[in-house]
Short mmCIF file of C-alpha atoms in Angstrom, two decimals:
data_model
loop_
_atom_site.label_atom_id
_atom_site.label_comp_id
_atom_site.label_asym_id
_atom_site.label_seq_id
_atom_site.Cartn_x
_atom_site.Cartn_y
_atom_site.Cartn_z
CA MET A 30 125.96 59.23 66.72
CA LYS A 31 122.81 59.52 68.82
CA SER A 32 122.09 56.53 71.04
CA TRP A 33 118.98 54.36 71.00
CA PHE A 34 118.07 55.89 74.36
CA PHE A 35 118.06 59.37 72.83
CA TYR A 36 115.67 58.43 70.03
CA ASN A 37 113.53 56.36 72.38
CA ASN A 38 113.16 59.29 74.78
CA ILE A 39 112.18 61.61 71.95
CA THR A 40 109.57 59.11 70.80
CA MET A 41 108.18 58.72 74.32
CA ALA A 42 107.97 62.49 74.79
CA PHE A 43 106.10 62.80 71.51
CA LEU A 44 103.65 60.06 72.48
CA LEU A 45 103.05 61.57 75.92
CA ALA A 46 102.32 64.91 74.32
CA LEU A 47 99.83 63.30 71.97
CA ILE A 48 97.86 61.67 74.79
CA GLY A 49 97.93 64.77 76.99
CA CYS A 50 100.27 63.51 79.72
CA THR A 51 102.57 66.51 79.63
CA SER A 52 102.80 68.90 82.56
CA ALA A 53 101.66 71.92 80.53
CA THR A 54 100.15 74.63 82.73
CA THR A 55 96.96 74.70 80.64
CA ASP A 56 96.17 71.21 81.96
CA SER A 57 97.12 71.83 85.57
CA TYR A 58 93.69 73.04 86.77
CA PRO A 59 90.21 71.63 86.14
CA GLU A 60 87.93 73.47 83.75
CA LEU A 61 84.59 74.88 84.89
CA GLY A 62 81.68 76.44 83.02
CA GLY A 63 81.86 77.85 79.53
CA PHE A 64 81.04 80.87 77.37
CA ASP A 65 77.89 82.38 75.92
CA ARG A 66 79.13 84.30 72.87
CA ILE A 67 76.35 86.72 71.90
CA ASP A 68 78.11 89.47 69.94
CA PRO A 69 81.16 89.21 67.63
CA ALA A 70 82.86 91.83 69.81
CA PHE A 71 82.99 89.21 72.58
CA ASP A 72 85.37 87.12 70.45
CA GLU A 73 87.81 90.02 70.31
CA LEU A 74 87.98 90.06 74.11
CA VAL A 75 87.74 86.34 74.92
CA PRO A 76 89.91 83.92 72.89
CA SER A 77 88.17 81.06 71.11
CA ASP A 78 90.25 78.57 73.11
CA ALA A 79 89.78 80.31 76.48
CA ARG A 80 89.22 78.10 79.52
CA ILE A 81 87.69 78.99 82.88
CA GLU A 82 90.08 77.34 85.33
CA LYS A 83 89.24 76.47 88.93
CA ILE A 84 92.46 77.29 90.77
CA SER A 85 91.18 76.91 94.34
CA GLU A 86 88.01 75.88 96.14
CA GLY A 87 86.34 75.18 99.49
CA PHE A 88 85.31 78.68 100.60
CA ALA A 89 82.03 79.71 102.20
CA TRP A 90 81.63 82.79 99.95
CA SER A 91 84.66 84.12 98.08
CA GLU A 92 84.76 87.85 97.36
CA GLY A 93 86.84 91.01 96.94
CA PRO A 94 89.72 89.90 94.68
CA VAL A 95 92.58 92.35 94.08
CA TRP A 96 95.97 91.87 92.42
CA ARG A 97 99.10 93.26 94.09
CA LYS A 98 101.22 94.30 91.14
CA SER A 99 104.28 95.17 93.22
CA GLU A 100 104.68 91.59 94.41
CA GLY A 101 102.64 89.59 91.90
CA TYR A 102 99.98 87.90 94.00
CA LEU A 103 96.22 87.83 94.47
CA LEU A 104 94.30 88.63 97.64
CA PHE A 105 90.63 87.81 98.12
CA THR A 106 88.19 87.43 100.98
CA ASP A 107 86.01 84.69 102.42
CA ILE A 108 83.46 86.82 104.27
CA PRO A 109 81.65 84.24 106.45
CA ASN A 110 84.97 82.66 107.43
CA ASN A 111 86.43 86.07 108.34
CA THR A 112 89.59 85.53 106.28
CA ILE A 113 91.66 87.24 103.59
CA TYR A 114 93.52 84.69 101.51
CA LYS A 115 96.65 85.06 99.41
CA TRP A 116 97.15 83.08 96.20
CA THR A 117 100.28 82.77 94.06
CA GLU A 118 101.01 80.59 91.06
CA SER A 119 104.05 79.05 92.75
CA ASP A 120 102.75 78.53 96.30
CA GLY A 121 99.01 78.30 95.89
CA LEU A 122 96.75 79.32 98.77
CA SER A 123 97.70 80.71 102.19
CA VAL A 124 96.06 82.81 104.91
CA PHE A 125 96.96 86.49 104.65
CA LEU A 126 94.80 87.90 107.47
CA ARG A 127 92.53 86.21 110.00
CA PRO A 128 90.38 87.57 111.50
CA ALA A 129 89.88 89.91 108.57
CA GLY A 130 86.94 91.72 110.15
CA TYR A 131 84.97 91.35 113.37
CA THR A 132 86.92 90.18 116.41
CA ARG A 133 84.43 90.19 119.29
CA SER A 134 81.92 87.51 120.27
CA ASP A 135 78.69 89.49 119.73
CA PRO A 136 78.36 90.09 115.97
CA ALA A 137 75.32 91.93 114.59
CA GLY A 138 75.23 89.62 111.59
CA ARG A 139 76.74 86.50 110.04
CA GLU A 140 79.06 88.18 107.51
CA LEU A 141 81.98 88.92 109.80
CA GLY A 142 84.88 89.37 107.40
CA SER A 143 86.04 92.07 105.05
CA ASN A 144 84.65 92.38 101.53
CA GLY A 145 86.06 94.54 98.71
CA LEU A 146 89.82 95.20 98.66
CA MET A 147 91.96 97.83 96.92
CA PHE A 148 95.54 99.14 97.11
CA ASP A 149 96.18 102.87 97.46
CA ASP A 150 98.94 104.91 95.79
CA GLN A 151 101.37 103.81 98.52
CA ASP A 152 100.56 100.11 97.98
CA ARG A 153 98.64 99.92 101.28
CA LEU A 154 95.67 97.59 101.49
CA VAL A 155 92.35 99.38 101.98
CA MET A 156 89.27 97.29 102.67
CA ALA A 157 85.53 97.46 102.94
CA ASP A 158 85.60 96.07 106.47
CA HIS A 159 82.16 94.52 106.27
CA GLY A 160 82.17 92.99 109.75
CA ASN A 161 83.34 96.13 111.54
CA HIS A 162 81.05 98.50 109.55
CA GLN A 163 83.93 100.62 108.32
CA ILE A 164 86.41 101.49 105.59
CA ALA A 165 89.83 100.60 106.98
CA ARG A 166 93.48 100.56 105.94
CA LEU A 167 95.78 97.74 106.98
CA ASP A 168 99.15 98.47 108.57
CA GLU A 169 101.17 95.45 107.47
CA THR A 170 104.03 96.14 109.86
CA ASN A 171 101.88 94.82 112.71
CA PHE A 172 98.63 93.82 110.93
CA THR A 173 96.50 96.40 112.68
CA LYS A 174 93.84 98.57 111.08
CA VAL A 175 93.38 102.30 110.72
CA THR A 176 89.73 103.35 110.54
CA LEU A 177 89.14 105.73 107.63
CA ALA A 178 85.35 106.01 107.97
CA ASP A 179 82.80 104.26 110.16
CA GLN A 180 80.02 106.84 110.63
CA PHE A 181 77.85 109.18 108.61
CA GLN A 182 76.28 112.05 110.53
CA GLU A 183 77.07 110.28 113.81
CA ASN A 184 75.31 107.07 112.74
CA ARG A 185 77.26 103.87 112.20
CA LEU A 186 77.63 102.70 108.61
CA ASN A 187 75.71 99.55 107.62
CA SER A 188 78.42 97.24 106.22
CA PRO A 189 80.68 98.72 103.51
CA ASN A 190 80.69 96.30 100.61
CA ASP A 191 82.94 97.43 97.74
CA LEU A 192 85.25 100.34 97.01
CA ILE A 193 87.20 101.99 94.21
CA PHE A 194 89.78 104.78 94.08
CA ARG A 195 89.38 107.79 91.83
CA SER A 196 92.82 108.84 90.60
CA LYS A 197 94.29 106.97 93.63
CA ARG A 198 92.88 109.71 95.84
CA ASP A 199 89.19 109.71 96.78
CA ILE A 200 87.55 106.42 97.79
CA TYR A 201 84.06 105.70 96.46
CA PHE A 202 82.21 102.91 98.25
CA THR A 203 78.85 101.23 98.68
CA ASP A 204 77.16 100.51 102.00
CA PRO A 205 74.31 97.96 101.82
CA PRO A 206 73.06 96.16 104.96
CA TYR A 207 74.38 92.67 104.11
CA GLY A 208 76.49 92.53 107.28
CA LEU A 209 73.42 93.07 109.48
CA GLU A 210 71.13 90.26 110.61
CA GLY A 211 67.72 91.05 109.11
CA LEU A 212 69.19 93.45 106.55
CA HIS A 213 66.99 96.59 106.38
CA GLN A 214 64.86 95.24 109.24
CA SER A 215 67.85 94.82 111.53
CA PRO A 216 67.58 96.45 114.96
CA HIS A 217 71.29 97.19 114.62
CA GLN A 218 70.86 99.38 111.54
CA GLU A 219 71.45 103.03 112.44
CA LEU A 220 70.96 104.47 108.94
CA ASP A 221 67.56 104.06 107.27
CA PHE A 222 69.08 103.80 103.80
CA ALA A 223 71.89 102.10 101.90
CA GLY A 224 74.32 104.67 100.57
CA VAL A 225 76.95 105.32 97.95
CA TYR A 226 79.70 107.54 99.39
CA ARG A 227 82.87 109.44 98.57
CA LEU A 228 85.67 109.63 101.14
CA THR A 229 88.49 112.13 100.69
CA PRO A 230 92.05 111.66 102.03
CA GLU A 231 91.21 114.33 104.59
CA GLY A 232 88.41 112.18 105.97
CA GLU A 233 85.44 114.10 104.53
CA LEU A 234 82.57 111.70 103.86
CA THR A 235 79.91 112.72 101.31
CA LEU A 236 76.70 110.85 100.60
CA LEU A 237 76.31 110.58 96.82
CA ALA A 238 73.18 108.41 96.49
CA ASP A 239 70.64 106.98 98.93
CA ASP A 240 67.93 105.60 96.63
CA LEU A 241 69.33 102.12 95.95
CA ARG A 242 68.25 99.37 98.36
CA PHE A 243 71.29 97.16 97.78
CA PRO A 244 74.16 99.06 96.12
CA ASN A 245 77.01 96.63 95.66
CA GLY A 246 79.91 96.58 93.16
CA ILE A 247 81.43 99.88 92.06
CA ALA A 248 83.77 100.92 89.25
CA PHE A 249 84.86 103.84 87.08
CA SER A 250 85.10 104.21 83.33
CA PRO A 251 88.70 104.71 82.07
CA ASP A 252 88.30 108.50 81.96
CA GLU A 253 86.65 108.48 85.41
CA LYS A 254 83.73 110.51 84.07
CA THR A 255 81.25 107.68 84.67
CA LEU A 256 80.66 105.81 87.92
CA TYR A 257 79.05 102.38 87.70
CA VAL A 258 77.14 100.88 90.63
CA ALA A 259 75.74 97.34 90.58
CA VAL A 260 72.47 96.83 92.44
CA SER A 261 72.03 93.35 93.96
CA ASP A 262 68.32 93.84 94.63
CA PRO A 263 66.31 90.76 93.52
CA ASP A 264 63.51 93.17 92.54
CA ASN A 265 65.79 95.61 90.69
CA GLN A 266 68.74 93.75 89.14
CA VAL A 267 70.52 96.58 87.36
CA VAL A 268 73.86 98.27 86.84
CA MET A 269 73.53 102.03 87.24
CA ALA A 270 75.71 104.67 85.55
CA TYR A 271 76.25 108.18 86.92
CA GLU A 272 77.96 111.25 85.52
CA VAL A 273 80.88 112.30 87.73
CA LEU A 274 81.16 116.07 88.16
CA GLU A 275 84.30 118.15 88.60
CA ASP A 276 83.77 118.33 92.36
CA GLY A 277 83.57 114.53 92.61
CA THR A 278 79.82 114.33 93.16
CA ILE A 279 77.52 112.42 90.79
CA ARG A 280 74.28 113.13 88.94
CA ASP A 281 71.90 111.82 86.27
CA GLY A 282 71.77 108.22 87.39
CA ARG A 283 70.49 105.95 84.63
CA VAL A 284 70.06 102.21 84.14
CA PHE A 285 73.13 101.12 82.21
CA PHE A 286 72.18 97.43 82.06
CA ASP A 287 69.10 95.57 83.28
CA ALA A 288 69.75 91.92 84.13
CA THR A 289 66.14 91.05 84.95
CA HIS A 290 65.64 88.99 81.78
CA LEU A 291 68.67 86.83 82.65
CA ALA A 292 67.28 86.13 86.12
CA GLU A 293 63.92 85.23 84.56
CA MET A 294 65.76 82.66 82.42
CA GLY A 295 66.88 80.94 85.63
CA LYS A 296 70.47 82.21 85.59
CA GLN A 297 71.98 82.13 89.08
CA GLY A 298 73.40 85.17 90.84
CA LEU A 299 72.75 88.90 91.23
CA PRO A 300 74.62 91.99 89.98
CA ASP A 301 77.63 92.25 92.27
CA GLY A 302 81.29 93.18 91.74
CA MET A 303 82.80 94.43 88.48
CA VAL A 304 85.97 95.60 86.80
CA VAL A 305 86.69 97.65 83.66
CA ASP A 306 89.26 97.11 80.91
CA VAL A 307 91.33 99.80 79.17
CA GLU A 308 88.77 100.08 76.35
CA GLY A 309 85.91 100.69 78.77
CA ASN A 310 84.31 97.24 78.57
CA ILE A 311 82.75 96.19 81.87
CA PHE A 312 83.17 92.69 83.29
CA ALA A 313 80.26 92.60 85.72
CA THR A 314 79.15 89.65 87.79
CA GLY A 315 75.46 88.91 87.55
CA PRO A 316 72.93 86.22 86.61
CA GLY A 317 74.90 83.50 84.85
CA GLY A 318 78.45 84.45 85.82
CA VAL A 319 80.52 87.37 84.53
CA LEU A 320 78.61 89.51 82.03
CA VAL A 321 80.74 91.32 79.46
CA LEU A 322 79.21 94.70 78.63
CA SER A 323 80.42 97.19 76.03
CA PRO A 324 80.87 100.89 76.97
CA ASP A 325 77.38 101.56 75.60
CA GLY A 326 75.80 98.82 77.72
CA THR A 327 75.47 96.12 75.05
CA HIS A 328 75.64 92.59 76.48
CA LEU A 329 78.42 90.99 74.42
CA GLY A 330 78.44 87.63 76.17
CA THR A 331 78.96 85.86 79.47
CA LEU A 332 81.70 83.90 81.17
CA GLU A 333 79.36 81.21 82.47
CA THR A 334 80.39 79.83 85.86
CA GLY A 335 77.18 77.92 86.51
CA GLU A 336 76.86 79.34 90.03
CA PRO A 337 76.34 82.66 91.86
CA THR A 338 79.41 84.78 91.18
CA ALA A 339 80.57 87.59 93.44
CA ASN A 340 83.41 89.58 91.93
CA CYS A 341 86.39 89.73 89.57
CA THR A 342 89.66 91.57 88.99
CA PHE A 343 92.48 91.72 86.47
CA GLY A 344 95.88 90.32 87.46
CA GLY A 345 99.16 88.94 86.21
CA ASP A 346 100.23 91.01 83.22
CA GLY A 347 96.77 92.59 83.22
CA SER A 348 95.09 90.15 80.84
CA THR A 349 94.12 87.43 83.33
CA LEU A 350 90.69 87.79 84.91
CA TYR A 351 90.45 86.30 88.41
CA ILE A 352 86.90 85.49 89.52
CA THR A 353 85.49 84.77 92.99
CA SER A 354 82.51 82.50 92.42
CA ASN A 355 80.65 81.02 95.37
CA MET A 356 83.03 78.46 96.93
CA ASN A 357 85.60 78.73 94.12
CA LEU A 358 88.45 80.88 92.86
CA LEU A 359 88.58 80.92 89.06
CA ARG A 360 90.62 82.53 86.29
CA VAL A 361 90.45 82.99 82.53
CA GLN A 362 92.96 84.41 80.06
CA LEU A 363 91.62 87.27 77.93
CA ASN A 364 92.66 89.33 74.91
CA THR A 365 92.19 92.60 76.75
CA THR A 366 93.93 94.39 79.62
CA GLY A 367 92.50 95.80 82.81
CA MET A 368 92.75 99.44 83.84
CA GLY A 369 95.92 100.25 85.73
CA PHE A 370 98.22 97.81 83.89
#
């Protein structure tokens, strides 16, 4: 026979569940923002009960998230505070690398840290080392850096911003002047343009585009035949799409999505980082939060963060989107999977 204590405990557990006092993981983080569901296709990607969770906060400007599949944790950057952070579900937040960028006392700008992060085919961390004006690879045996590229035609790069691998081989990256005081008017700028580049494993650096004032986030379509570049220019808030040729160069740049109308509605933020799912949908930060764009450029809806939003990446089993948004680190569970999972 079951005791009174058994039945009483069952009753108490039931009552606690009813009033929301359980320790379920869905209630462990505060909710932030919401969703603007424009197209029915958005509902296929974002569950009706999805929540944008704030899993950490207190950063100056969070950026560059990347998921390390081999060990199951997230890395992201806080550029002004010159730090790469590590986040895990079990242990929360910890410092992974500090300083993450500039180490001397005479910086040419205020954005000293690293920005975009990626892992190569040997699981080595490669970074857009914003503060040191270079693309660098981290040697985690002693936490030193190997410079992969820091000059173009004997002129120092501006401040590499974001990067992506093509077939885990060539690195494509953007180089706006955000790490320079005064931006394009900086006396420290050695190049008179902001470039999009390709870097081969042999160290060959090729300029692919030089006509965008503020090229920023960068991503490939699943077949790697299209290169997307976000432009964080207040006067030209677009995502560009380029055809990728057999030799790795690009051509026929076209406006894939124009976010100007969203900015005119008072939505906060500029086109910045982005990531692509296995079906070719683009999750691109921009005015309002994270814009969800179909492969043909249709705006399906927005993950609304209510604040300027820098970047995003897929993690976990590939269906969790991690978002760096101003001072916060966010996540949302989706019905789709990111490339590479």
